[in-house]
mmCIF file of C-alpha atoms in Angstrom:
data_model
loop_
_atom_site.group_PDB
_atom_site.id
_atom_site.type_symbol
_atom_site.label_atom_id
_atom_site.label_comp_id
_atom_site.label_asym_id
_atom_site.label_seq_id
_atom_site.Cartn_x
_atom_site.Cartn_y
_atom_site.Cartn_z
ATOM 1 C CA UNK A 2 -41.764 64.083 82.292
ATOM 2 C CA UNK A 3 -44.809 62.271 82.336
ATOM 3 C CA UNK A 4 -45.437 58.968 79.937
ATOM 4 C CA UNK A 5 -48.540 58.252 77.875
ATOM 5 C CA UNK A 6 -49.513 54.763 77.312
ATOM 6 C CA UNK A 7 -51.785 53.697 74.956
ATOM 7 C CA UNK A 8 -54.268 50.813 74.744
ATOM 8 C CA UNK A 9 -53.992 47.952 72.354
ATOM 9 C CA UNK A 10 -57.413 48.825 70.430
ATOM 10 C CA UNK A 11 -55.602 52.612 70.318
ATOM 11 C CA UNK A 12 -52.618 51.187 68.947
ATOM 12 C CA UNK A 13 -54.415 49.481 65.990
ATOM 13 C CA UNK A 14 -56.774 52.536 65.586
ATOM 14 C CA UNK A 15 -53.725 54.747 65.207
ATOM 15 C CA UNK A 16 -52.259 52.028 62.544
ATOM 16 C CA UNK A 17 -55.675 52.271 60.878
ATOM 17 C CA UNK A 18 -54.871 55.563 60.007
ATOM 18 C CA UNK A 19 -51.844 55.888 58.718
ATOM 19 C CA UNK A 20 -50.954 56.145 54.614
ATOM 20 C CA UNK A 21 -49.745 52.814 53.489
ATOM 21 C CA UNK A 22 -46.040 52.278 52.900
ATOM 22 C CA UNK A 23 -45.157 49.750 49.906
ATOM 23 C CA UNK A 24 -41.690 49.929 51.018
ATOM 24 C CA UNK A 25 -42.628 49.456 54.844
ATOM 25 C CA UNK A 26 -44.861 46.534 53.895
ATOM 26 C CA UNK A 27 -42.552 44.749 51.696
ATOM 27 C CA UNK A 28 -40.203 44.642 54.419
ATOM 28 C CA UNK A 29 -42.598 43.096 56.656
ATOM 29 C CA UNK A 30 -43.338 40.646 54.280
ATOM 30 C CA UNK A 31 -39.755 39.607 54.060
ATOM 31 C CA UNK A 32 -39.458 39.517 57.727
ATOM 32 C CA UNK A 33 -42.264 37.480 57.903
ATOM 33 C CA UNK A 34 -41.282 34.708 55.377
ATOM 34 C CA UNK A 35 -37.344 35.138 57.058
ATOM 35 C CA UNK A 36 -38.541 33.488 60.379
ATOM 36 C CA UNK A 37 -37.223 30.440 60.870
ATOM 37 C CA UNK A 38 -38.225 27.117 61.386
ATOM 38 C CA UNK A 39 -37.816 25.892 64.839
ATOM 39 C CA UNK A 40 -37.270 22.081 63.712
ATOM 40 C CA UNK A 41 -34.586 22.121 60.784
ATOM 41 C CA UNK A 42 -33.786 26.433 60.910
ATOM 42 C CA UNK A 43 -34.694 26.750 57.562
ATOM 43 C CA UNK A 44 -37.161 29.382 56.327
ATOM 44 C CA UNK A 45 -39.709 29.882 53.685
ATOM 45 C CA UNK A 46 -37.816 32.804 51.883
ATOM 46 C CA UNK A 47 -35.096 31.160 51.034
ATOM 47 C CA UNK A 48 -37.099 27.751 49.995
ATOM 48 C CA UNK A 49 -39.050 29.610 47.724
ATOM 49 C CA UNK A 50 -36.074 31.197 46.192
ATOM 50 C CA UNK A 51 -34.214 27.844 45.675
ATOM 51 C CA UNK A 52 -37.625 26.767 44.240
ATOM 52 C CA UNK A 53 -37.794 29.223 41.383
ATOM 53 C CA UNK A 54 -34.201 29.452 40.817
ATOM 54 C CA UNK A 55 -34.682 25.571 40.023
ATOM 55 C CA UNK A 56 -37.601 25.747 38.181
ATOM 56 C CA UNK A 57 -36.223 28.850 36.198
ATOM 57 C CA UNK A 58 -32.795 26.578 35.495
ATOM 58 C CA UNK A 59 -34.987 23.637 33.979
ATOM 59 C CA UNK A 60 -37.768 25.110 32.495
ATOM 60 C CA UNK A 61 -40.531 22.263 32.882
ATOM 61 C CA UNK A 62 -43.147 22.628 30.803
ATOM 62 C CA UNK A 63 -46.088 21.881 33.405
ATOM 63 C CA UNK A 64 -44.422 24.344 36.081
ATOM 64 C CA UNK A 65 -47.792 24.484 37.773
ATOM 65 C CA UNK A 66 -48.329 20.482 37.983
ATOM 66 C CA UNK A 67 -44.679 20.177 39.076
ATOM 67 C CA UNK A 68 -44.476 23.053 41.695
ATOM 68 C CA UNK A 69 -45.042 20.844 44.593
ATOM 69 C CA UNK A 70 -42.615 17.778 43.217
ATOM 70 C CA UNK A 71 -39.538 20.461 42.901
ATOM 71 C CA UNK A 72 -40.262 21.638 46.507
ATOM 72 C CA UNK A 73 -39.997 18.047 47.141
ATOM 73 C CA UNK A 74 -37.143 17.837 45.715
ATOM 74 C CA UNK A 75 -35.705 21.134 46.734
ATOM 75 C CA UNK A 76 -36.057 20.211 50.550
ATOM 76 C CA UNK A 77 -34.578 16.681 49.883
ATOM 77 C CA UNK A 78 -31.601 18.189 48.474
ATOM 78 C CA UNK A 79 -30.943 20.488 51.779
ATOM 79 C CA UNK A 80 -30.305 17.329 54.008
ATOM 80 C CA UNK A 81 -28.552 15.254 51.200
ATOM 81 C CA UNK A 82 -24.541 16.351 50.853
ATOM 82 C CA UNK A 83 -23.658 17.739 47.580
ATOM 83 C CA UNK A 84 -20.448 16.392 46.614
ATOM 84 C CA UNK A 85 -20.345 17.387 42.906
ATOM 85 C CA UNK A 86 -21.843 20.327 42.002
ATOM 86 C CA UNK A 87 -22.900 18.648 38.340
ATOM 87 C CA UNK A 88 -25.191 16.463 39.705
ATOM 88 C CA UNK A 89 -27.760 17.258 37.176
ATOM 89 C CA UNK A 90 -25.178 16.242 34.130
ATOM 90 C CA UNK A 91 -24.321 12.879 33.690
ATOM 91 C CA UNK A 92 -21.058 11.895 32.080
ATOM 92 C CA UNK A 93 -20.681 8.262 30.514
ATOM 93 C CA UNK A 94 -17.043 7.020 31.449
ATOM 94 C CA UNK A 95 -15.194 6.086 28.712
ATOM 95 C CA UNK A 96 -15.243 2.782 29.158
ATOM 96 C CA UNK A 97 -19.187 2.739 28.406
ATOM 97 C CA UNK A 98 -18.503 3.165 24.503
ATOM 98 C CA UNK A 99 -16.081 -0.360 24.770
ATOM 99 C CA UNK A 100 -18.668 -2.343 26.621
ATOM 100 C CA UNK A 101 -21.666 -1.253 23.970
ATOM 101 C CA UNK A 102 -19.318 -2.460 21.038
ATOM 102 C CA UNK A 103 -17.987 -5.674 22.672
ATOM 103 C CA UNK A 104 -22.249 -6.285 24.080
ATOM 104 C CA UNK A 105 -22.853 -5.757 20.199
ATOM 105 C CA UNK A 106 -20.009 -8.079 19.149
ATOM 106 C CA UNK A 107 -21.406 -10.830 21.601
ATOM 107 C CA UNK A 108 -24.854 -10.445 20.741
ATOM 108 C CA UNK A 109 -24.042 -11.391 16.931
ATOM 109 C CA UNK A 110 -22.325 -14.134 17.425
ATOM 110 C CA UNK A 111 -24.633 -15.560 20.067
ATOM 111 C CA UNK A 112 -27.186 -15.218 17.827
ATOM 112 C CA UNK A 113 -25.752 -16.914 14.787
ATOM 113 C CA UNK A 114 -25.167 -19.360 17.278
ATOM 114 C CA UNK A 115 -29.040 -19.519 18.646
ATOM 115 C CA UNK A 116 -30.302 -19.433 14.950
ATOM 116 C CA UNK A 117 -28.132 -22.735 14.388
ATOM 117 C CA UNK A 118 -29.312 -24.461 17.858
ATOM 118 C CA UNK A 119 -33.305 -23.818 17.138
ATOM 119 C CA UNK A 120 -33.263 -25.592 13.573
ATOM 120 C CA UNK A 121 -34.861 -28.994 13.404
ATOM 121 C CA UNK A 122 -32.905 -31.941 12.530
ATOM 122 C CA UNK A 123 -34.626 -32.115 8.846
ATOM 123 C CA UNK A 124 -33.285 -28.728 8.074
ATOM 124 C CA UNK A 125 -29.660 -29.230 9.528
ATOM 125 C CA UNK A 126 -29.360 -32.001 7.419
ATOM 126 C CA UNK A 127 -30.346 -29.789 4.306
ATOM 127 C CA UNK A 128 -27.984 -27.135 5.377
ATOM 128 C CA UNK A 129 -25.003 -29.606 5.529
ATOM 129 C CA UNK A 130 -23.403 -28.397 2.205
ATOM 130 C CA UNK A 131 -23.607 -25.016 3.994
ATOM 131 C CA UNK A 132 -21.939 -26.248 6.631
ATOM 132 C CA UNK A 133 -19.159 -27.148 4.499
ATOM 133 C CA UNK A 134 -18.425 -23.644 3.349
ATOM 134 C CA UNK A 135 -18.992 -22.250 7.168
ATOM 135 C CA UNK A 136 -15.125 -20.352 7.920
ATOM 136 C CA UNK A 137 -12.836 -22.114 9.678
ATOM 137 C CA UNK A 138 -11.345 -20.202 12.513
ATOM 138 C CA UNK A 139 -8.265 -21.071 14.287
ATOM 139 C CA UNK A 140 -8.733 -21.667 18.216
ATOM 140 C CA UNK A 141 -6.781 -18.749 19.318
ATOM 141 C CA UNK A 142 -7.600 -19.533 22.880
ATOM 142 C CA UNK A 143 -5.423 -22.912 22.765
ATOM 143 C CA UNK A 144 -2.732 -21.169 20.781
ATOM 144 C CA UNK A 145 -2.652 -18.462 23.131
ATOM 145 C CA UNK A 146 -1.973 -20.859 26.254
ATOM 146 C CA UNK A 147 1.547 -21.867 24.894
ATOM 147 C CA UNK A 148 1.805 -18.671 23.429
ATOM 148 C CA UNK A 149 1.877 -17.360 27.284
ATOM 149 C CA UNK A 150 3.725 -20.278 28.419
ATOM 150 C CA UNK A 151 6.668 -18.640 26.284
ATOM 151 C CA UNK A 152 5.958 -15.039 27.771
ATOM 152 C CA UNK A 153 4.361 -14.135 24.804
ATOM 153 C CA UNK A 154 0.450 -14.456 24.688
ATOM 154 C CA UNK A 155 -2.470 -12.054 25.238
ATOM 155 C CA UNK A 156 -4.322 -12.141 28.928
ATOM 156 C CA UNK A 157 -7.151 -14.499 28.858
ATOM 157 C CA UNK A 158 -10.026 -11.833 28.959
ATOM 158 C CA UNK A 159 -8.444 -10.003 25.736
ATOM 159 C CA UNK A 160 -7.923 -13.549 24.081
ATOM 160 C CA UNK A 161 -11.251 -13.637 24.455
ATOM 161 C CA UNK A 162 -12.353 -10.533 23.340
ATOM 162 C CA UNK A 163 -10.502 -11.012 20.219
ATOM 163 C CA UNK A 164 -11.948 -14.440 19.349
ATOM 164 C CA UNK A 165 -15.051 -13.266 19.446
ATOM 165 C CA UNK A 166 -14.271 -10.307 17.109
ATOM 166 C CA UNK A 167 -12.819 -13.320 14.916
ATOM 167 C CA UNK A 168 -16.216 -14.576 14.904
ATOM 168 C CA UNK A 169 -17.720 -11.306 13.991
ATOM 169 C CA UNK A 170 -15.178 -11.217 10.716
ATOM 170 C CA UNK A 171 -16.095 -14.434 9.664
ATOM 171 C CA UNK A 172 -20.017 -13.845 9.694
ATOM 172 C CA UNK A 173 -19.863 -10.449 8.321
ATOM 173 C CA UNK A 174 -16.903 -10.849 5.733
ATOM 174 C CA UNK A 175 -16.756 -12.972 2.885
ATOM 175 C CA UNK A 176 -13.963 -15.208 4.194
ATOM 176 C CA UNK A 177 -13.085 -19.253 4.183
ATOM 177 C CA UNK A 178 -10.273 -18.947 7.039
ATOM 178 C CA UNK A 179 -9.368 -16.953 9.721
ATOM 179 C CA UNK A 180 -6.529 -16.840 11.478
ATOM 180 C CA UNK A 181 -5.041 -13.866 14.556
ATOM 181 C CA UNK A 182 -1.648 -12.650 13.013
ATOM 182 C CA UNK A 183 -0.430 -10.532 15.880
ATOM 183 C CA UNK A 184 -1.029 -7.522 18.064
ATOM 184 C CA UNK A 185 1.175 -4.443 17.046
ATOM 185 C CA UNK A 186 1.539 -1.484 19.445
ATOM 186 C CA UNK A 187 1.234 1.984 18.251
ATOM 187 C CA UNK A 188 1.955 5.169 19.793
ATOM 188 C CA UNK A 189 -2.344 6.399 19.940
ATOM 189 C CA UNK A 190 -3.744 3.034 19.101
ATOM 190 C CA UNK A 191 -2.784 -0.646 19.015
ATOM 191 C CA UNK A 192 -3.591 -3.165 16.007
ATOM 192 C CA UNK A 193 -4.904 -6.584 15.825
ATOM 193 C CA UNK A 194 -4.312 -7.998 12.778
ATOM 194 C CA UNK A 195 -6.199 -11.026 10.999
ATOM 195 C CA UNK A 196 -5.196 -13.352 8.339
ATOM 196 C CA UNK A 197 -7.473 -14.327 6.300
ATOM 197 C CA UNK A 198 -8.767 -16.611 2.869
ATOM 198 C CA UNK A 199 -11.741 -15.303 0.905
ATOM 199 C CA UNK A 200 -13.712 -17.631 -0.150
ATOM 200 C CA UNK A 201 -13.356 -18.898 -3.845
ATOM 201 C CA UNK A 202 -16.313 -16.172 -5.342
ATOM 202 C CA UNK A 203 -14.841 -13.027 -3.689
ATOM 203 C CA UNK A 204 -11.749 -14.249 -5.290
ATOM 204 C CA UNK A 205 -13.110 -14.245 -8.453
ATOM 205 C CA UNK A 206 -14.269 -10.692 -8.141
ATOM 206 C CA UNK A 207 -11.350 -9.238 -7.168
ATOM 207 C CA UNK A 208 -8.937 -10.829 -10.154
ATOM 208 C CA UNK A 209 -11.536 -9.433 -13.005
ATOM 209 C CA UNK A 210 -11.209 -6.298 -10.943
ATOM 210 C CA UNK A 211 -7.842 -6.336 -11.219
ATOM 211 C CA UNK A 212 -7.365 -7.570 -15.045
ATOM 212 C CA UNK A 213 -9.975 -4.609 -15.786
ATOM 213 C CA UNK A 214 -7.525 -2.038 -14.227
ATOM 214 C CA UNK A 215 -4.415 -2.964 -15.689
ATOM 215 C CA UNK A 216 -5.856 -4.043 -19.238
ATOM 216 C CA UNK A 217 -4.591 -1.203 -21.303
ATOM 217 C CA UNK A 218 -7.112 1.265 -23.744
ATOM 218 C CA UNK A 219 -8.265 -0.155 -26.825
ATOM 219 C CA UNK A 220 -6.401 1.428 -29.668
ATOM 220 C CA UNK A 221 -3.284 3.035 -27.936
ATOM 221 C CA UNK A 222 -1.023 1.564 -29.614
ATOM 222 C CA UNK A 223 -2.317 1.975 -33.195
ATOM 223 C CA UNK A 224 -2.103 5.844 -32.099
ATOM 224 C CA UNK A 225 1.290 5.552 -30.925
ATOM 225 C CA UNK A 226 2.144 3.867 -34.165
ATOM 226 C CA UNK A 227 0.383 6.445 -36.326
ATOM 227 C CA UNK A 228 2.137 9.825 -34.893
ATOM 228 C CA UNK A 229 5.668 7.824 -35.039
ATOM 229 C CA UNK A 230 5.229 7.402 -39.220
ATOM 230 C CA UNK A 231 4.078 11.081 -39.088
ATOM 231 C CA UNK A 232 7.373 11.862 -37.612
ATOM 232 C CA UNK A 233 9.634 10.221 -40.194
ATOM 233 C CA UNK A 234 7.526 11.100 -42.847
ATOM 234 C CA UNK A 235 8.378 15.105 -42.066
ATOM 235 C CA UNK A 236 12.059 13.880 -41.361
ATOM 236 C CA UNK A 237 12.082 12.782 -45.137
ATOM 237 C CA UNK A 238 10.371 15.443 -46.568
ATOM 238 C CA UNK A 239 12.624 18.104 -44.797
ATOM 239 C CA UNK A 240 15.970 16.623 -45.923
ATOM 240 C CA UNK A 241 15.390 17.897 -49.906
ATOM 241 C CA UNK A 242 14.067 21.028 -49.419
ATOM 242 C CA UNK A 243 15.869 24.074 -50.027
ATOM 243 C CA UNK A 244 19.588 22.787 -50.491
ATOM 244 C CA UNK A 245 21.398 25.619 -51.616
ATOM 245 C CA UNK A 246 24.977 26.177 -52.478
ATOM 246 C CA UNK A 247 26.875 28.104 -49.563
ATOM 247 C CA UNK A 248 30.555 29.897 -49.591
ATOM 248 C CA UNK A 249 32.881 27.266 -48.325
ATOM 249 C CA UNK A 250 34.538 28.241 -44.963
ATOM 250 C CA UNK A 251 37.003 27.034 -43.063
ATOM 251 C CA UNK A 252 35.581 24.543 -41.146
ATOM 252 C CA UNK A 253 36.570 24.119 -37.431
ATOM 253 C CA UNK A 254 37.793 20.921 -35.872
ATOM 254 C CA UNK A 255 34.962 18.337 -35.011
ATOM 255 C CA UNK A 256 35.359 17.893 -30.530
ATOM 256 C CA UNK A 257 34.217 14.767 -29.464
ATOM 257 C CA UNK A 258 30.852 14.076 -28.891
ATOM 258 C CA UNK A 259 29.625 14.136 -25.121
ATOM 259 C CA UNK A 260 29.135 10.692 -23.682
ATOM 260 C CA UNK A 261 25.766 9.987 -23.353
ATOM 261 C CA UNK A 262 25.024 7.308 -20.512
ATOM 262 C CA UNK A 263 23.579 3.861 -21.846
ATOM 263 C CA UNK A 264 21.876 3.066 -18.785
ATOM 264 C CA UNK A 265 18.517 1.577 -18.551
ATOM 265 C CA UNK A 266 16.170 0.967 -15.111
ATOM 266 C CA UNK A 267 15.218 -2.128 -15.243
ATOM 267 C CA UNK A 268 11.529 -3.098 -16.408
ATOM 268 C CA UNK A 269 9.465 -2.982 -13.704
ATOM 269 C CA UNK A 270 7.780 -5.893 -11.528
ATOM 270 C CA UNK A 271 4.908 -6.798 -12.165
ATOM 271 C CA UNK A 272 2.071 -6.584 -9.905
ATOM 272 C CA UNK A 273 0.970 -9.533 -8.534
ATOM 273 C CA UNK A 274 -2.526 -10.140 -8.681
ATOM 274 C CA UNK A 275 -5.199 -10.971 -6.044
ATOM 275 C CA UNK A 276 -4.173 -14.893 -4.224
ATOM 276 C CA UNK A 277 -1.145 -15.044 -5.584
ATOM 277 C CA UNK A 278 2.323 -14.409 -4.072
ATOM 278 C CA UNK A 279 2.493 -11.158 -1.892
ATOM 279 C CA UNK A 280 -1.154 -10.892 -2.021
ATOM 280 C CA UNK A 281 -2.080 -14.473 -1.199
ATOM 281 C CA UNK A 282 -3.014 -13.589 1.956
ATOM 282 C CA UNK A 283 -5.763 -10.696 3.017
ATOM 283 C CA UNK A 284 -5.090 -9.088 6.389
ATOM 284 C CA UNK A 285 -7.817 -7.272 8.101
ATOM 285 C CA UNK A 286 -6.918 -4.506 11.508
ATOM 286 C CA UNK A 287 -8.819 -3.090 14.185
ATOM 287 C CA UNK A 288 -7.910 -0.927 16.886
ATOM 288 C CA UNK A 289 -10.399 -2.602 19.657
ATOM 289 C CA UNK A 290 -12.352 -5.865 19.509
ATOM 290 C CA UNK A 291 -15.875 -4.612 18.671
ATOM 291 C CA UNK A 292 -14.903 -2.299 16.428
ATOM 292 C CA UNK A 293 -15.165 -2.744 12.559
ATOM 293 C CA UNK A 294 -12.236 -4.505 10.558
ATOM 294 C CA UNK A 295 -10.715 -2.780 7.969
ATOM 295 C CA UNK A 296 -8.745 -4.827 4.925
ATOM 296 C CA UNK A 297 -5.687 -3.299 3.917
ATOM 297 C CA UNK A 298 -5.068 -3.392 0.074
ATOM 298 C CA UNK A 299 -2.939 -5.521 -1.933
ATOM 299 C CA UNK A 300 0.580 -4.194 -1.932
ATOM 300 C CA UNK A 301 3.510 -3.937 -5.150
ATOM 301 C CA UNK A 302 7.212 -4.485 -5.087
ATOM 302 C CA UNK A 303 7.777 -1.087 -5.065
ATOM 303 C CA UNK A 304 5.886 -0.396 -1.673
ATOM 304 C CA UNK A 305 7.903 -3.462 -0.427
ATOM 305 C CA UNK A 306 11.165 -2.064 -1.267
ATOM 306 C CA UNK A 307 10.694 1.198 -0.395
ATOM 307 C CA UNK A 308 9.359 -0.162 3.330
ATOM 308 C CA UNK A 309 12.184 -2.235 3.919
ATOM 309 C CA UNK A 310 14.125 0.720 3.950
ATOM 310 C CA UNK A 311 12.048 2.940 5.694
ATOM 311 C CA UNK A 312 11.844 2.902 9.664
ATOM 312 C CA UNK A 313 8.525 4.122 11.295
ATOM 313 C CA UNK A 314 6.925 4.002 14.367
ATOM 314 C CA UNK A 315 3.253 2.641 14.274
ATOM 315 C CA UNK A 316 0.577 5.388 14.941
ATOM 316 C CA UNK A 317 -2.264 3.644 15.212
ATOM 317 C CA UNK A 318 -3.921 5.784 12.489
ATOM 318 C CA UNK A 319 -4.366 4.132 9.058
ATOM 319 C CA UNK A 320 -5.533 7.350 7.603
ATOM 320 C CA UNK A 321 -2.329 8.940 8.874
ATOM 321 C CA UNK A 322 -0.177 10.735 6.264
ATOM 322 C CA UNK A 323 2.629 9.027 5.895
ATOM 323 C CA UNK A 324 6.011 11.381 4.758
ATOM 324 C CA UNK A 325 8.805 9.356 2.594
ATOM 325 C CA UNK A 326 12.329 10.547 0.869
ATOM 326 C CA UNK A 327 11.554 8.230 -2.193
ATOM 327 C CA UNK A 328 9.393 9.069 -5.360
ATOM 328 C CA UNK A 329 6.940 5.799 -4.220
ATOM 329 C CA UNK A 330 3.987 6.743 -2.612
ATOM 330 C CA UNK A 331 1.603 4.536 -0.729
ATOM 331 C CA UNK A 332 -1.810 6.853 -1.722
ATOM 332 C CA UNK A 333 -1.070 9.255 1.055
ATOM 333 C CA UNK A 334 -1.903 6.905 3.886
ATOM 334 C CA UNK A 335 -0.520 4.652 6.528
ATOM 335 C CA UNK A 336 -2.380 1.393 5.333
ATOM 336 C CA UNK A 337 -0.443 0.743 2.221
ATOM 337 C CA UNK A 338 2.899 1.077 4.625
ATOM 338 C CA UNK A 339 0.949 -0.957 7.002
ATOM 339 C CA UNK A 340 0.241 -3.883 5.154
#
């Protein structure tokens, strides 16, 4: 059997003439983009599909301006390992939150400190009485070095920390001393705990607030006085009315009357109001140096009893609900038991 051969300019006449195929073509367009790259292997297909997919994934708003930077980028990526798949997402540590709030803490006391350095000797000397009311705060980072010498004291970069959060209560509370109580340890949260004196006009304000709450109503007891004569007015109107005669009967004997207990509770105890006794002092907790301190209200000698006899492990929540056997409450939450 004899062969034919045809000549190149035949061959291209005969393709010339044949119906286009989309589906032949698009395959030679594929093949064509699929050949690889002698230098790194890759190919232009699958670029331009990482491209789009990329672009599609981000949605940038210039995608024309930007086309060449994410084939940059694209290409970069390719020779670069990928050792976490969420490159693209970043995830603060949780430590980052701790460092803004003790960078904030610093900042405010270094610049209460800076505002005292810059003024000039004329106006120091005018802000001497000021002086005189600035709080006093105990050096908690001499106490804590024979606090540690007994096994007891905090490590030297959370002394720190807390001194400076110290500072931070004294310039942003109205308070004449300041003093670290303790740390207590709580099963979510720890608390450090600050003992302070408000100054002599936050004092003030706090006894008229509490004379105002305890001062009884205005006319109560003229009202109270009023429905008791009502009562023994009807009592003495009741007694002659209608006595009429009845047959007698034998009357049956009289039992004893039922005891009837002469007990009386004992008056209550007073509260004691704001700088005096119980409430002399003002504590203030935080769960963190940085973080804002809370003051935990003045307690009664009811809530004292009652915790005495309670045992309770420390949350670490002061908004935790706090469950008792006794008919004293503490408003619901942990503080009152706290404090």
């Amino acid at each position: 059997m004899s062969k034919t051969y045809m000549c190149e300019p035949d061959i291209i006449a005969a393709n010339e003439n044949v119906m286009p195929d989309l589906n032949n073509d698009l395959v030679m367009a594929k093949n064509f983009l699929k050949q690889q790259c002698a230098a790194t292997g890759d190919t232009l297909y699958d670029h331009l599909v990482d491209v789009v997919h990329k672009i599609i994934s981000q949605k940038p708003p210039d995608v024309v301006d930007s086309f060449e930077q994410y084939s940059w980028q694209v290409k970069q990526e390719k020779f670069r390992p990928n050792f976490d798949l969420l490159n693209d997402i970043y995830l603060s540590p949780p430590q980052l939150a701790i460092v803004r709030r003790v960078d904030e803490m610093f900042r405010l006391v270094a610049s209460k400190s800076q505002r005292l350095e810059d003024l000039g000797e004329e106006e120091q000397e005018l802000d001497l009485e000021e002086e005189s009311f600035k709080p006093r705060i105990a050096d908690l980072i001499d106490h804590n070095y024979y606090f540690r010498e007994g096994g007891y004291g905090l490590p030297d970069s959370e002394c720190y920390a807390v001194y400076i959060a110290l500072n931070m209560l004294a310039i942003k509370e109205p308070v004449a001393t300041v003093r670290f109580f303790g740390k207590i340890f709580g099963t979510k949260a720890n608390y450090y705990v600050a003992e302070v004196d408000l100054t002599i006009e936050e004092l003030d304000r706090r006894i008229r607030e509490f004379e105002m709450r305890d001062m009884p109503g205005e006319g109560e007891g003229l009202e109270e006085d009023k429905a008791q004569e009502l009562e023994e007015q009807k009592e003495m109107v009741g007694e002659g009315e209608g006595k009429e005669e009845k047959p007698k009967e034998p009357v049956p004997p009289k039992l004893p009357e039922i005891p009837v207990s002469t007990f009386q509770p004992p008056p209550p105890i007073p509260v004691e109001r704001p700088g005096q006794g119980v409430n002399k002092k003002v504590f203030y907790v935080c769960s963190q140096p940085g973080e804002p301190w809370i003051c935990l209200p003045d307690v009664t000698p009811d809530q004292i009893r009652v915790a005495r006899l309670t045992v309770r492990c420390m949350t670490g929540d002061l908004d935790a609900e706090v469950s008792w056997n006794t008919l004293i409450e503490f408003e619901s939450l942990g503080n009152g038991y706290y404090q």
